[in-house]
Short mmCIF file of N, CA, C and O in Angstrom, two decimals:
data_model
loop_
_atom_site.label_atom_id
_atom_site.label_comp_id
_atom_site.label_asym_id
_atom_site.label_seq_id
_atom_site.Cartn_x
_atom_site.Cartn_y
_atom_site.Cartn_z
N THR A 1 117.64 87.17 111.69
CA THR A 1 116.78 88.14 112.37
C THR A 1 117.54 89.45 112.56
O THR A 1 118.74 89.53 112.32
N MET A 2 116.86 90.44 113.04
CA MET A 2 117.48 91.76 113.23
C MET A 2 118.55 91.73 114.32
O MET A 2 119.61 92.30 114.17
N TYR A 3 118.28 91.07 115.45
CA TYR A 3 119.21 91.08 116.58
C TYR A 3 119.90 89.75 116.80
O TYR A 3 121.02 89.72 117.28
N GLY A 4 119.24 88.65 116.50
CA GLY A 4 119.84 87.34 116.65
C GLY A 4 120.07 86.98 118.10
O GLY A 4 119.36 87.41 118.99
N SER A 5 121.12 86.20 118.32
CA SER A 5 121.47 85.75 119.67
C SER A 5 122.98 85.87 119.84
O SER A 5 123.69 86.23 118.90
N ASP A 6 123.48 85.53 121.03
CA ASP A 6 124.93 85.59 121.27
C ASP A 6 125.68 84.66 120.31
O ASP A 6 126.74 85.00 119.80
N SER A 7 125.12 83.49 120.08
CA SER A 7 125.81 82.52 119.22
C SER A 7 125.60 82.78 117.74
O SER A 7 126.41 82.36 116.91
N ALA A 8 124.54 83.47 117.38
CA ALA A 8 124.25 83.79 115.98
C ALA A 8 123.74 85.23 115.89
O ALA A 8 122.54 85.46 115.79
N PRO A 9 124.67 86.22 115.92
CA PRO A 9 124.24 87.62 115.89
C PRO A 9 123.45 87.95 114.62
O PRO A 9 123.73 87.42 113.55
N GLY A 10 122.48 88.81 114.79
CA GLY A 10 121.65 89.22 113.67
C GLY A 10 122.27 90.38 112.90
O GLY A 10 123.43 90.74 113.07
N LEU A 11 121.47 90.97 112.05
CA LEU A 11 121.90 92.04 111.16
C LEU A 11 122.42 93.27 111.90
O LEU A 11 123.49 93.79 111.57
N VAL A 12 121.70 93.75 112.89
CA VAL A 12 122.08 94.98 113.60
C VAL A 12 123.45 94.85 114.29
O VAL A 12 124.33 95.69 114.06
N PRO A 13 123.70 93.82 115.11
CA PRO A 13 125.01 93.74 115.74
C PRO A 13 126.15 93.52 114.74
O PRO A 13 127.26 94.03 114.93
N ARG A 14 125.90 92.78 113.68
CA ARG A 14 126.97 92.56 112.69
C ARG A 14 127.33 93.84 111.96
O ARG A 14 128.51 94.13 111.74
N ILE A 15 126.33 94.63 111.59
CA ILE A 15 126.59 95.91 110.93
C ILE A 15 127.32 96.85 111.88
O ILE A 15 128.29 97.51 111.49
N ALA A 16 126.86 96.94 113.13
CA ALA A 16 127.50 97.82 114.10
C ALA A 16 128.95 97.42 114.33
O ALA A 16 129.84 98.28 114.35
N ASN A 17 129.22 96.13 114.48
CA ASN A 17 130.60 95.66 114.67
C ASN A 17 131.48 96.03 113.48
O ASN A 17 132.60 96.50 113.66
N GLU A 18 130.98 95.84 112.29
CA GLU A 18 131.76 96.17 111.08
C GLU A 18 131.99 97.68 110.99
O GLU A 18 133.09 98.14 110.68
N LEU A 19 130.98 98.47 111.27
CA LEU A 19 131.09 99.92 111.20
C LEU A 19 132.15 100.44 112.17
O LEU A 19 133.02 101.23 111.80
N PHE A 20 132.10 99.98 113.42
CA PHE A 20 133.07 100.46 114.40
C PHE A 20 134.45 99.88 114.17
O PHE A 20 135.46 100.52 114.48
N SER A 21 134.54 98.71 113.58
CA SER A 21 135.84 98.15 113.20
C SER A 21 136.49 99.01 112.11
O SER A 21 137.69 99.33 112.18
N LEU A 22 135.70 99.42 111.12
CA LEU A 22 136.22 100.30 110.07
C LEU A 22 136.60 101.66 110.61
O LEU A 22 137.61 102.25 110.21
N ARG A 23 135.80 102.18 111.54
CA ARG A 23 136.12 103.48 112.15
C ARG A 23 137.46 103.40 112.87
O ARG A 23 138.29 104.30 112.75
N GLU A 24 137.70 102.31 113.58
CA GLU A 24 138.97 102.14 114.28
C GLU A 24 140.12 101.97 113.29
O GLU A 24 141.20 102.54 113.47
N GLN A 25 139.88 101.23 112.22
CA GLN A 25 140.91 100.98 111.22
C GLN A 25 141.39 102.27 110.56
O GLN A 25 142.56 102.42 110.24
N TYR A 26 140.47 103.22 110.33
CA TYR A 26 140.81 104.45 109.64
C TYR A 26 140.94 105.66 110.57
O TYR A 26 141.01 106.80 110.11
N ALA A 27 141.00 105.43 111.87
CA ALA A 27 141.08 106.51 112.85
C ALA A 27 142.31 107.39 112.64
O ALA A 27 142.27 108.59 112.92
N HIS A 28 143.38 106.82 112.15
CA HIS A 28 144.62 107.59 111.95
C HIS A 28 144.51 108.53 110.75
O HIS A 28 145.26 109.48 110.63
N GLU A 29 143.55 108.30 109.87
CA GLU A 29 143.39 109.11 108.65
C GLU A 29 142.40 110.26 108.83
O GLU A 29 142.54 111.30 108.20
N SER A 30 141.37 110.04 109.64
CA SER A 30 140.34 111.07 109.79
C SER A 30 139.51 110.81 111.05
O SER A 30 139.56 109.74 111.64
N THR A 31 138.73 111.81 111.41
CA THR A 31 137.81 111.68 112.53
C THR A 31 136.46 111.25 111.97
O THR A 31 135.95 111.87 111.04
N ILE A 32 135.92 110.20 112.52
CA ILE A 32 134.65 109.68 112.03
C ILE A 32 133.65 109.72 113.17
O ILE A 32 133.90 109.18 114.25
N GLN A 33 132.52 110.36 112.92
CA GLN A 33 131.44 110.43 113.91
C GLN A 33 130.28 109.59 113.40
O GLN A 33 129.89 109.69 112.23
N VAL A 34 129.73 108.75 114.25
CA VAL A 34 128.64 107.86 113.87
C VAL A 34 127.35 108.36 114.53
O VAL A 34 127.29 108.52 115.74
N GLN A 35 126.36 108.63 113.71
CA GLN A 35 125.03 109.02 114.18
C GLN A 35 124.08 107.88 113.84
O GLN A 35 124.23 107.23 112.81
N CYS A 36 123.10 107.64 114.69
CA CYS A 36 122.15 106.58 114.39
C CYS A 36 120.72 107.03 114.65
O CYS A 36 120.46 107.93 115.44
N GLN A 37 119.84 106.38 113.94
CA GLN A 37 118.41 106.53 114.12
C GLN A 37 117.85 105.12 114.13
O GLN A 37 118.41 104.22 113.50
N MET A 38 116.77 104.90 114.84
CA MET A 38 116.18 103.57 114.87
C MET A 38 114.66 103.71 114.88
O MET A 38 114.10 104.47 115.67
N LEU A 39 114.04 103.00 113.97
CA LEU A 39 112.58 103.10 113.86
C LEU A 39 111.97 101.74 113.65
O LEU A 39 112.66 100.77 113.32
N GLU A 40 110.69 101.69 113.87
CA GLU A 40 109.91 100.49 113.60
C GLU A 40 108.76 100.91 112.70
O GLU A 40 108.11 101.93 112.96
N LEU A 41 108.53 100.16 111.67
CA LEU A 41 107.37 100.39 110.81
C LEU A 41 106.33 99.36 111.20
O LEU A 41 106.53 98.16 111.05
N TYR A 42 105.25 99.84 111.79
CA TYR A 42 104.19 98.96 112.28
C TYR A 42 102.89 99.37 111.62
O TYR A 42 102.42 100.49 111.81
N ARG A 43 102.37 98.47 110.82
CA ARG A 43 101.21 98.76 109.97
C ARG A 43 101.59 99.95 109.10
O ARG A 43 102.54 99.87 108.35
N ASP A 44 100.93 101.07 109.21
CA ASP A 44 101.30 102.25 108.44
C ASP A 44 101.92 103.33 109.30
O ASP A 44 102.04 104.48 108.88
N ASP A 45 102.32 102.99 110.52
CA ASP A 45 102.89 103.96 111.44
C ASP A 45 104.40 103.78 111.56
O ASP A 45 104.91 102.66 111.60
N ILE A 46 105.10 104.90 111.66
CA ILE A 46 106.54 104.89 111.91
C ILE A 46 106.73 105.22 113.38
O ILE A 46 106.25 106.24 113.86
N ILE A 47 107.43 104.35 114.10
CA ILE A 47 107.64 104.53 115.53
C ILE A 47 109.11 104.81 115.78
O ILE A 47 109.98 104.04 115.37
N ASP A 48 109.41 105.92 116.42
CA ASP A 48 110.77 106.34 116.75
C ASP A 48 111.23 105.56 117.98
O ASP A 48 110.77 105.82 119.08
N LEU A 49 112.12 104.59 117.81
CA LEU A 49 112.53 103.73 118.91
C LEU A 49 113.55 104.36 119.85
O LEU A 49 113.87 103.79 120.89
N LEU A 50 114.09 105.53 119.49
CA LEU A 50 115.02 106.21 120.39
C LEU A 50 114.34 107.22 121.31
O LEU A 50 114.97 107.78 122.18
N LEU A 51 113.05 107.43 121.12
CA LEU A 51 112.30 108.28 122.04
C LEU A 51 112.06 107.52 123.33
O LEU A 51 111.84 106.31 123.32
N PRO A 52 112.09 108.21 124.48
CA PRO A 52 111.71 107.54 125.73
C PRO A 52 110.27 107.02 125.61
O PRO A 52 109.47 107.58 124.85
N LEU A 53 109.93 105.97 126.35
CA LEU A 53 108.59 105.38 126.25
C LEU A 53 107.49 106.41 126.45
O LEU A 53 106.49 106.41 125.76
N ARG A 54 107.65 107.32 127.40
CA ARG A 54 106.62 108.33 127.65
C ARG A 54 106.39 109.17 126.40
O ARG A 54 105.27 109.48 126.06
N ALA A 55 107.44 109.53 125.71
CA ALA A 55 107.31 110.36 124.51
C ALA A 55 106.73 109.55 123.35
O ALA A 55 106.21 110.12 122.40
N ARG A 56 106.83 108.23 123.40
CA ARG A 56 106.27 107.38 122.34
C ARG A 56 104.78 107.15 122.52
O ARG A 56 104.17 106.45 121.75
N GLY A 57 104.19 107.69 123.57
CA GLY A 57 102.75 107.56 123.75
C GLY A 57 102.36 106.51 124.77
O GLY A 57 101.19 106.23 124.93
N VAL A 58 103.31 105.91 125.48
CA VAL A 58 102.98 104.95 126.52
C VAL A 58 102.62 105.74 127.76
O VAL A 58 103.45 106.43 128.34
N LYS A 59 101.37 105.69 128.16
CA LYS A 59 100.83 106.45 129.29
C LYS A 59 101.05 107.95 129.13
O LYS A 59 101.33 108.66 130.08
N ALA A 60 100.97 108.43 127.91
CA ALA A 60 101.13 109.86 127.64
C ALA A 60 100.40 110.16 126.34
O ALA A 60 99.81 109.29 125.72
N ALA A 61 100.46 111.41 125.94
CA ALA A 61 99.87 111.79 124.66
C ALA A 61 100.62 111.08 123.53
O ALA A 61 101.79 110.77 123.66
N PRO A 62 99.94 110.83 122.42
CA PRO A 62 100.63 110.16 121.31
C PRO A 62 101.79 111.00 120.77
O PRO A 62 101.73 112.23 120.81
N PRO A 63 102.84 110.35 120.31
CA PRO A 63 103.99 111.08 119.77
C PRO A 63 103.63 111.76 118.46
O PRO A 63 102.63 111.42 117.83
N PRO A 64 104.43 112.71 118.02
CA PRO A 64 104.14 113.38 116.76
C PRO A 64 104.26 112.40 115.59
O PRO A 64 105.05 111.45 115.63
N ALA A 65 103.46 112.61 114.58
CA ALA A 65 103.51 111.76 113.39
C ALA A 65 104.81 112.01 112.64
O ALA A 65 105.28 113.15 112.56
N LEU A 66 105.40 110.95 112.13
CA LEU A 66 106.64 111.06 111.36
C LEU A 66 106.32 110.77 109.89
O LEU A 66 105.54 109.86 109.58
N ASN A 67 106.91 111.54 109.01
CA ASN A 67 106.64 111.39 107.59
C ASN A 67 107.91 111.09 106.82
O ASN A 67 108.97 111.62 107.12
N ILE A 68 107.78 110.25 105.81
CA ILE A 68 108.90 109.91 104.94
C ILE A 68 108.98 110.95 103.83
O ILE A 68 107.98 111.25 103.19
N LYS A 69 110.18 111.50 103.64
CA LYS A 69 110.40 112.52 102.60
C LYS A 69 111.69 112.20 101.86
O LYS A 69 112.51 111.42 102.32
N LYS A 70 111.87 112.83 100.71
CA LYS A 70 113.16 112.78 100.00
C LYS A 70 113.83 114.12 100.16
O LYS A 70 113.19 115.16 100.04
N ASP A 71 115.15 114.09 100.40
CA ASP A 71 115.87 115.36 100.51
C ASP A 71 116.27 115.84 99.12
O ASP A 71 115.91 115.22 98.11
N THR A 72 117.01 116.94 99.05
CA THR A 72 117.36 117.54 97.77
C THR A 72 118.25 116.64 96.91
O THR A 72 118.30 116.79 95.71
N LYS A 73 118.95 115.69 97.55
CA LYS A 73 119.80 114.75 96.80
C LYS A 73 119.05 113.47 96.42
O LYS A 73 119.62 112.58 95.81
N GLY A 74 117.78 113.38 96.82
CA GLY A 74 116.99 112.20 96.49
C GLY A 74 117.05 111.10 97.53
O GLY A 74 116.50 110.02 97.33
N TYR A 75 117.74 111.35 98.66
CA TYR A 75 117.82 110.36 99.73
C TYR A 75 116.54 110.37 100.56
O TYR A 75 115.97 111.43 100.80
N VAL A 76 116.13 109.22 101.01
CA VAL A 76 114.94 109.12 101.85
C VAL A 76 115.29 109.55 103.27
O VAL A 76 116.28 109.12 103.83
N LYS A 77 114.47 110.42 103.84
CA LYS A 77 114.66 110.92 105.21
C LYS A 77 113.32 110.82 105.93
O LYS A 77 112.28 110.88 105.31
N ILE A 78 113.40 110.70 107.23
CA ILE A 78 112.20 110.76 108.05
C ILE A 78 112.34 111.96 108.95
O ILE A 78 113.17 111.98 109.85
N GLU A 79 111.59 113.00 108.65
CA GLU A 79 111.68 114.26 109.39
C GLU A 79 111.25 114.06 110.83
O GLU A 79 110.23 113.43 111.10
N GLY A 80 112.06 114.60 111.75
CA GLY A 80 111.70 114.57 113.16
C GLY A 80 112.13 113.30 113.88
O GLY A 80 111.89 113.16 115.08
N LEU A 81 112.78 112.37 113.19
CA LEU A 81 113.25 111.13 113.81
C LEU A 81 114.44 111.44 114.71
O LEU A 81 115.35 112.17 114.32
N THR A 82 114.44 110.91 115.92
CA THR A 82 115.52 111.16 116.88
C THR A 82 116.84 110.60 116.34
O THR A 82 116.88 109.49 115.83
N GLU A 83 117.90 111.40 116.49
CA GLU A 83 119.23 110.97 116.05
C GLU A 83 120.16 111.09 117.24
O GLU A 83 120.16 112.10 117.94
N ARG A 84 120.96 110.06 117.48
CA ARG A 84 121.90 110.04 118.60
C ARG A 84 123.28 109.65 118.11
O ARG A 84 123.42 108.90 117.16
N GLU A 85 124.30 110.16 118.80
CA GLU A 85 125.66 109.77 118.48
C GLU A 85 125.92 108.38 119.07
O GLU A 85 125.52 108.08 120.19
N ALA A 86 126.55 107.53 118.29
CA ALA A 86 126.90 106.17 118.75
C ALA A 86 128.40 106.09 118.93
O ALA A 86 129.15 106.52 118.08
N SER A 87 128.82 105.51 120.05
CA SER A 87 130.25 105.43 120.31
C SER A 87 130.76 104.00 120.40
O SER A 87 131.96 103.77 120.43
N SER A 88 129.88 103.04 120.44
CA SER A 88 130.32 101.64 120.49
C SER A 88 129.20 100.72 120.03
O SER A 88 128.08 101.11 119.88
#
């Protein structure tokens, strides 16, 4: 599963642990900044999971629509998706 349990961590905690382990391993060589975005694809809607609940449309106006695009290098991007710095 995505999150798993304490005894059997899922994909997200295992990736995060490996990412921060590598960042620590190479800290003496360079400065590494980790940015993250988190979304849910529900039916045909993209939901920004880092927005506060009010901004996501819970007891408020619906959030802005998010669209999938390709950037100039051909990478898939979601314009307007919240991005936060991760430190652990």
